[in-house]
Amino acid sequence: MLCRTCGQELKPLNRARAYVEAVELGDLAHIVAAAAGQPSATPDAHPEVTELATVHWDARTIGIFRVSGVAAAPPGTDDVSWSVVAKVIDHSIKGPEAWVAPEQEVLSYTQAGFQDDGLGFRPAACFRVTRPGPSVTILWLEDLTGAAKPPFDVEQLVVMARHLGQWNGFHAIAMRPLPFDLPANAHARRWRQSGFEKFLTRFETLHDHPYTRSAYGQLPTGIAGELHEIGSALHARVSTQGRSLAFGDCNVGNLFHTPTATIAVDWASLAHDPVGVDAGCMVGSAMTFGAKGSDIIANEKRIFESYLLGIADVGFPCDRDQVRGAYLCLFAVYLFYSAMVPALLQVPGEYFTREFYERRYNTTWEQIPELVRGVV
């Protein structure tokens, strides 16, 4: 897309905004009516578009915006305020192909039927899908900016784990037909493709580095290598277990919490994985947001037990030890990530950008090693 003023190619974020602002009036009217819960509505000619400053792991997500305004409702009813979130995806950009599939996300919202599960864990409502270009998709989603988001505390995670257990157990009982194929054992693929071996090799040269001493204190740095060896063996063993539907990338950055529901976005990583990996991803990732990692790891068994209660709520008979093993697979990913922080911070942008780290931990770059010490 070219700039109307200078004729130059727009940067991805500006291009995303231009796509959102150029939505056709008929599509916008449908979106606004659905968001406002009205049979019809006449939207503003120029709604307010505000960028949501989140860090996107998949480069194909070129922008996320809150779009809001006031709509004229049918005669005899009051005008209504409305807001939605527009997620703009450019499928022509290369992303993490191994376990993220944007088209699967679109189909999950529109054809998979997850909204009808009637469970505490559910997808954000999708009011419309528009395609302003041959490789561009906009998902017009429920506005969750007012819901709780990470960092979550232990009590919130206890409730969220039960909701997630209900969802995993529900789909383990009756695997529904889906309009796309699922990868199997995606948890093991994520572990293999993490590139942690490279960072472990680097870490072994950083025994006396200030970041290492801050993160490890008096602990022996050799525990990092032991963790990697054990994690690899665990993934291999769990891959032989029976599999069911998993959300896949169930990190808390994709989750919102209300008193009655855990609402998930980014349905691009569904997989055919053992029951339990989702909970390990959720609880493990929660340790890497904000400053509550040590509290979460101290209570992770309590959170895991709540997850088992959710599975029991829907009547799925599971093997506790097998679920615990699957849970520990992706939990180990985030443990090892925390253990590798001194090496990861050596080259800003190599794994994550400086901005990503500082937003995720809500602190300065230099303070992150000290923050992960409770987890290490």
Short mmCIF file of N, CA and C in Angstrom, two decimals, residues 209-324:
data_model
loop_
_atom_site.label_atom_id
_atom_site.label_comp_id
_atom_site.label_asym_id
_atom_site.label_seq_id
_atom_site.Cartn_x
_atom_site.Cartn_y
_atom_site.Cartn_z
N HIS A 209 29.85 -13.44 34.92
CA HIS A 209 29.22 -12.23 34.40
C HIS A 209 28.24 -11.67 35.45
N PRO A 210 28.15 -10.35 35.57
CA PRO A 210 27.21 -9.77 36.56
C PRO A 210 25.77 -10.24 36.39
N TYR A 211 25.33 -10.44 35.15
CA TYR A 211 23.97 -10.93 34.94
C TYR A 211 23.80 -12.33 35.52
N THR A 212 24.82 -13.17 35.36
CA THR A 212 24.75 -14.54 35.88
C THR A 212 24.73 -14.52 37.40
N ARG A 213 25.60 -13.76 37.98
CA ARG A 213 25.66 -13.70 39.45
C ARG A 213 24.36 -13.12 40.01
N SER A 214 23.75 -12.17 39.29
CA SER A 214 22.50 -11.59 39.75
C SER A 214 21.36 -12.60 39.68
N ALA A 215 21.34 -13.40 38.63
CA ALA A 215 20.25 -14.37 38.44
C ALA A 215 20.44 -15.64 39.28
N TYR A 216 21.69 -16.03 39.53
CA TYR A 216 21.96 -17.32 40.16
C TYR A 216 22.41 -17.21 41.61
N GLY A 217 22.93 -16.06 42.02
CA GLY A 217 23.44 -15.98 43.37
C GLY A 217 24.53 -17.02 43.58
N GLN A 218 24.38 -17.86 44.60
CA GLN A 218 25.35 -18.90 44.90
C GLN A 218 25.02 -20.25 44.26
N LEU A 219 23.95 -20.30 43.49
CA LEU A 219 23.59 -21.57 42.85
C LEU A 219 24.61 -21.95 41.79
N PRO A 220 24.88 -23.24 41.62
CA PRO A 220 25.81 -23.66 40.56
C PRO A 220 25.18 -23.47 39.18
N THR A 221 25.91 -22.89 38.24
CA THR A 221 25.36 -22.66 36.91
C THR A 221 25.14 -23.95 36.13
N GLY A 222 25.72 -25.04 36.60
CA GLY A 222 25.54 -26.32 35.91
C GLY A 222 24.11 -26.82 35.91
N ILE A 223 23.25 -26.25 36.78
CA ILE A 223 21.86 -26.70 36.79
C ILE A 223 21.17 -26.39 35.46
N ALA A 224 21.66 -25.39 34.72
CA ALA A 224 21.04 -25.05 33.43
C ALA A 224 21.20 -26.20 32.45
N GLY A 225 22.42 -26.75 32.37
CA GLY A 225 22.64 -27.89 31.47
C GLY A 225 21.84 -29.10 31.88
N GLU A 226 21.73 -29.34 33.19
CA GLU A 226 20.94 -30.47 33.67
C GLU A 226 19.47 -30.30 33.29
N LEU A 227 18.97 -29.07 33.42
CA LEU A 227 17.57 -28.80 33.08
C LEU A 227 17.32 -29.06 31.61
N HIS A 228 18.25 -28.65 30.74
CA HIS A 228 18.08 -28.88 29.31
C HIS A 228 18.06 -30.37 28.99
N GLU A 229 18.93 -31.13 29.62
CA GLU A 229 18.99 -32.58 29.38
C GLU A 229 17.70 -33.26 29.83
N ILE A 230 17.24 -32.89 31.02
CA ILE A 230 16.00 -33.49 31.55
C ILE A 230 14.80 -33.08 30.70
N GLY A 231 14.75 -31.79 30.30
CA GLY A 231 13.63 -31.32 29.48
C GLY A 231 13.55 -32.05 28.15
N SER A 232 14.69 -32.29 27.51
CA SER A 232 14.71 -33.00 26.23
C SER A 232 14.19 -34.42 26.40
N ALA A 233 14.62 -35.09 27.46
CA ALA A 233 14.16 -36.46 27.70
C ALA A 233 12.67 -36.49 28.00
N LEU A 234 12.18 -35.50 28.74
CA LEU A 234 10.76 -35.45 29.08
C LEU A 234 9.90 -35.27 27.84
N HIS A 235 10.28 -34.36 26.94
CA HIS A 235 9.52 -34.16 25.71
C HIS A 235 9.47 -35.44 24.89
N ALA A 236 10.58 -36.16 24.81
CA ALA A 236 10.61 -37.40 24.04
C ALA A 236 9.67 -38.43 24.65
N ARG A 237 9.64 -38.53 25.97
CA ARG A 237 8.79 -39.53 26.61
C ARG A 237 7.32 -39.18 26.46
N VAL A 238 6.98 -37.92 26.68
CA VAL A 238 5.58 -37.51 26.62
C VAL A 238 5.03 -37.63 25.20
N SER A 239 5.89 -37.52 24.20
CA SER A 239 5.44 -37.62 22.80
C SER A 239 4.85 -38.98 22.47
N THR A 240 5.07 -39.97 23.33
CA THR A 240 4.51 -41.30 23.08
C THR A 240 3.12 -41.45 23.71
N GLN A 241 2.66 -40.45 24.46
CA GLN A 241 1.35 -40.53 25.11
C GLN A 241 0.22 -40.24 24.12
N GLY A 242 -1.00 -40.56 24.54
CA GLY A 242 -2.16 -40.23 23.75
C GLY A 242 -2.33 -38.72 23.64
N ARG A 243 -2.97 -38.26 22.57
CA ARG A 243 -3.06 -36.83 22.31
C ARG A 243 -4.51 -36.38 22.16
N SER A 244 -4.71 -35.10 22.36
CA SER A 244 -6.02 -34.48 22.21
C SER A 244 -5.82 -33.05 21.73
N LEU A 245 -6.90 -32.29 21.67
CA LEU A 245 -6.82 -30.91 21.21
C LEU A 245 -6.12 -30.04 22.25
N ALA A 246 -5.14 -29.28 21.81
CA ALA A 246 -4.44 -28.33 22.67
C ALA A 246 -4.48 -26.96 22.02
N PHE A 247 -4.56 -25.92 22.86
CA PHE A 247 -4.51 -24.55 22.34
C PHE A 247 -3.15 -24.26 21.74
N GLY A 248 -2.13 -24.88 22.27
CA GLY A 248 -0.78 -24.75 21.71
C GLY A 248 -0.01 -23.62 22.34
N ASP A 249 -0.15 -22.42 21.79
CA ASP A 249 0.58 -21.28 22.32
C ASP A 249 -0.27 -20.62 23.42
N CYS A 250 -0.42 -21.35 24.53
CA CYS A 250 -1.32 -20.90 25.60
C CYS A 250 -0.57 -20.02 26.59
N ASN A 251 0.33 -19.19 26.10
CA ASN A 251 1.02 -18.29 27.01
C ASN A 251 0.07 -17.17 27.45
N VAL A 252 0.32 -16.63 28.63
CA VAL A 252 -0.65 -15.69 29.21
C VAL A 252 -0.74 -14.38 28.43
N GLY A 253 0.21 -14.12 27.54
CA GLY A 253 0.09 -12.95 26.68
C GLY A 253 -1.09 -13.05 25.74
N ASN A 254 -1.62 -14.27 25.55
CA ASN A 254 -2.78 -14.48 24.69
C ASN A 254 -4.08 -14.63 25.49
N LEU A 255 -4.03 -14.39 26.80
CA LEU A 255 -5.18 -14.64 27.66
C LEU A 255 -5.64 -13.38 28.38
N PHE A 256 -6.95 -13.29 28.57
CA PHE A 256 -7.56 -12.24 29.36
C PHE A 256 -8.45 -12.90 30.40
N HIS A 257 -8.64 -12.22 31.53
CA HIS A 257 -9.37 -12.84 32.64
C HIS A 257 -10.48 -11.91 33.13
N THR A 258 -11.66 -12.48 33.29
CA THR A 258 -12.78 -11.80 33.93
C THR A 258 -13.25 -12.69 35.08
N PRO A 259 -14.12 -12.20 35.95
CA PRO A 259 -14.58 -13.06 37.05
C PRO A 259 -15.26 -14.34 36.60
N THR A 260 -15.77 -14.38 35.38
CA THR A 260 -16.52 -15.56 34.92
C THR A 260 -15.86 -16.32 33.78
N ALA A 261 -14.80 -15.79 33.18
CA ALA A 261 -14.25 -16.44 31.98
C ALA A 261 -12.77 -16.14 31.81
N THR A 262 -12.11 -17.07 31.17
CA THR A 262 -10.76 -16.86 30.65
C THR A 262 -10.91 -16.81 29.13
N ILE A 263 -10.53 -15.70 28.54
CA ILE A 263 -10.80 -15.45 27.12
C ILE A 263 -9.48 -15.45 26.37
N ALA A 264 -9.41 -16.24 25.31
CA ALA A 264 -8.17 -16.43 24.58
C ALA A 264 -8.23 -15.78 23.21
N VAL A 265 -7.12 -15.19 22.81
CA VAL A 265 -6.94 -14.67 21.46
C VAL A 265 -5.76 -15.41 20.83
N ASP A 266 -5.57 -15.20 19.52
CA ASP A 266 -4.44 -15.81 18.80
C ASP A 266 -4.60 -17.33 18.73
N TRP A 267 -5.60 -17.77 17.99
CA TRP A 267 -5.90 -19.20 17.83
C TRP A 267 -5.16 -19.78 16.62
N ALA A 268 -3.90 -19.47 16.49
CA ALA A 268 -3.13 -19.87 15.32
C ALA A 268 -2.19 -21.04 15.58
N SER A 269 -2.27 -21.63 16.79
CA SER A 269 -1.30 -22.67 17.15
C SER A 269 -1.97 -23.91 17.72
N LEU A 270 -3.23 -24.17 17.37
CA LEU A 270 -3.89 -25.38 17.86
C LEU A 270 -3.10 -26.61 17.42
N ALA A 271 -3.09 -27.62 18.28
CA ALA A 271 -2.27 -28.80 18.00
C ALA A 271 -2.94 -30.05 18.56
N HIS A 272 -2.40 -31.19 18.17
CA HIS A 272 -2.83 -32.48 18.67
C HIS A 272 -1.75 -32.95 19.64
N ASP A 273 -1.88 -32.53 20.90
CA ASP A 273 -0.84 -32.72 21.91
C ASP A 273 -1.42 -33.39 23.15
N PRO A 274 -0.57 -33.96 23.99
CA PRO A 274 -1.07 -34.58 25.22
C PRO A 274 -1.75 -33.56 26.15
N VAL A 275 -2.78 -34.02 26.86
CA VAL A 275 -3.47 -33.17 27.82
C VAL A 275 -2.49 -32.75 28.90
N GLY A 276 -2.40 -31.46 29.13
CA GLY A 276 -1.51 -30.94 30.16
C GLY A 276 -0.53 -29.91 29.63
N VAL A 277 -0.15 -30.01 28.33
CA VAL A 277 0.85 -29.07 27.81
C VAL A 277 0.35 -27.63 27.86
N ASP A 278 -0.95 -27.43 27.63
CA ASP A 278 -1.50 -26.07 27.68
C ASP A 278 -1.29 -25.43 29.06
N ALA A 279 -1.55 -26.21 30.11
CA ALA A 279 -1.41 -25.67 31.46
C ALA A 279 0.05 -25.34 31.76
N GLY A 280 0.98 -26.18 31.31
CA GLY A 280 2.39 -25.89 31.51
C GLY A 280 2.81 -24.62 30.81
N CYS A 281 2.26 -24.39 29.62
CA CYS A 281 2.55 -23.17 28.88
C CYS A 281 1.98 -21.96 29.61
N MET A 282 0.75 -22.08 30.10
CA MET A 282 0.11 -20.95 30.77
C MET A 282 0.85 -20.58 32.05
N VAL A 283 1.12 -21.56 32.91
CA VAL A 283 1.73 -21.27 34.20
C VAL A 283 3.20 -20.88 34.02
N GLY A 284 3.90 -21.59 33.12
CA GLY A 284 5.30 -21.25 32.88
C GLY A 284 5.46 -19.85 32.33
N SER A 285 4.65 -19.49 31.36
CA SER A 285 4.77 -18.15 30.77
C SER A 285 4.42 -17.07 31.78
N ALA A 286 3.49 -17.36 32.69
CA ALA A 286 3.10 -16.37 33.69
C ALA A 286 4.29 -15.95 34.55
N MET A 287 5.27 -16.84 34.69
CA MET A 287 6.46 -16.51 35.49
C MET A 287 7.35 -15.50 34.78
N THR A 288 7.13 -15.30 33.49
CA THR A 288 8.01 -14.42 32.71
C THR A 288 7.35 -13.08 32.39
N PHE A 289 6.30 -12.75 33.12
CA PHE A 289 5.64 -11.45 33.00
C PHE A 289 5.71 -10.76 34.35
N GLY A 290 6.17 -9.51 34.36
CA GLY A 290 6.17 -8.75 35.60
C GLY A 290 7.14 -9.32 36.63
N ALA A 291 6.83 -9.03 37.91
CA ALA A 291 7.75 -9.36 39.00
C ALA A 291 7.24 -10.47 39.91
N LYS A 292 6.22 -11.24 39.44
CA LYS A 292 5.59 -12.22 40.33
C LYS A 292 6.04 -13.65 40.07
N GLY A 293 7.13 -13.81 39.31
CA GLY A 293 7.55 -15.16 38.95
C GLY A 293 7.82 -16.05 40.14
N SER A 294 8.47 -15.52 41.17
CA SER A 294 8.79 -16.36 42.33
C SER A 294 7.53 -16.78 43.07
N ASP A 295 6.52 -15.90 43.15
CA ASP A 295 5.25 -16.28 43.78
C ASP A 295 4.56 -17.39 42.99
N ILE A 296 4.60 -17.28 41.69
CA ILE A 296 3.91 -18.26 40.84
C ILE A 296 4.59 -19.62 40.94
N ILE A 297 5.91 -19.65 40.88
CA ILE A 297 6.58 -20.94 40.94
C ILE A 297 6.42 -21.58 42.31
N ALA A 298 6.31 -20.76 43.36
CA ALA A 298 6.10 -21.31 44.70
C ALA A 298 4.71 -21.94 44.84
N ASN A 299 3.78 -21.53 43.98
CA ASN A 299 2.40 -22.02 44.06
C ASN A 299 1.99 -22.84 42.84
N GLU A 300 2.96 -23.25 42.02
CA GLU A 300 2.58 -23.90 40.76
C GLU A 300 1.86 -25.23 40.98
N LYS A 301 2.16 -25.95 42.05
CA LYS A 301 1.45 -27.21 42.29
C LYS A 301 -0.01 -26.95 42.64
N ARG A 302 -0.26 -25.88 43.38
CA ARG A 302 -1.65 -25.52 43.67
C ARG A 302 -2.40 -25.16 42.39
N ILE A 303 -1.75 -24.41 41.51
CA ILE A 303 -2.38 -24.04 40.25
C ILE A 303 -2.62 -25.29 39.40
N PHE A 304 -1.65 -26.21 39.39
CA PHE A 304 -1.82 -27.45 38.64
C PHE A 304 -2.99 -28.27 39.17
N GLU A 305 -3.16 -28.32 40.49
CA GLU A 305 -4.28 -29.08 41.06
C GLU A 305 -5.61 -28.47 40.63
N SER A 306 -5.66 -27.14 40.49
CA SER A 306 -6.88 -26.49 40.01
C SER A 306 -7.16 -26.90 38.57
N TYR A 307 -6.10 -27.02 37.78
CA TYR A 307 -6.25 -27.50 36.39
C TYR A 307 -6.86 -28.90 36.37
N LEU A 308 -6.38 -29.79 37.26
CA LEU A 308 -6.94 -31.14 37.33
C LEU A 308 -8.42 -31.10 37.74
N LEU A 309 -8.78 -30.19 38.62
CA LEU A 309 -10.19 -30.06 39.00
C LEU A 309 -11.04 -29.68 37.79
N GLY A 310 -10.52 -28.81 36.93
CA GLY A 310 -11.25 -28.45 35.73
C GLY A 310 -11.47 -29.64 34.81
N ILE A 311 -10.46 -30.47 34.67
CA ILE A 311 -10.60 -31.68 33.86
C ILE A 311 -11.68 -32.59 34.46
N ALA A 312 -11.67 -32.70 35.79
CA ALA A 312 -12.67 -33.53 36.46
C ALA A 312 -14.07 -32.94 36.33
N ASP A 313 -14.18 -31.62 36.27
CA ASP A 313 -15.49 -30.96 36.17
C ASP A 313 -16.29 -31.49 34.97
N VAL A 314 -15.60 -31.79 33.87
CA VAL A 314 -16.31 -32.21 32.66
C VAL A 314 -16.33 -33.73 32.51
N GLY A 315 -15.80 -34.44 33.50
CA GLY A 315 -15.91 -35.89 33.51
C GLY A 315 -14.89 -36.64 32.69
N PHE A 316 -13.74 -36.02 32.39
CA PHE A 316 -12.71 -36.73 31.63
C PHE A 316 -11.82 -37.51 32.59
N PRO A 317 -11.72 -38.84 32.43
CA PRO A 317 -10.89 -39.65 33.33
C PRO A 317 -9.44 -39.62 32.88
N CYS A 318 -8.60 -38.86 33.54
CA CYS A 318 -7.21 -38.71 33.12
C CYS A 318 -6.26 -39.40 34.08
N ASP A 319 -5.08 -39.71 33.59
CA ASP A 319 -4.00 -40.25 34.40
C ASP A 319 -3.21 -39.06 34.94
N ARG A 320 -3.25 -38.85 36.24
CA ARG A 320 -2.64 -37.66 36.83
C ARG A 320 -1.16 -37.54 36.49
N ASP A 321 -0.43 -38.64 36.57
CA ASP A 321 1.01 -38.58 36.32
C ASP A 321 1.31 -38.24 34.87
N GLN A 322 0.50 -38.77 33.95
CA GLN A 322 0.71 -38.43 32.54
C GLN A 322 0.41 -36.95 32.28
N VAL A 323 -0.65 -36.44 32.87
CA VAL A 323 -0.97 -35.02 32.71
C VAL A 323 0.13 -34.16 33.31
N ARG A 324 0.65 -34.56 34.47
CA ARG A 324 1.73 -33.81 35.11
C ARG A 324 2.97 -33.79 34.21
#
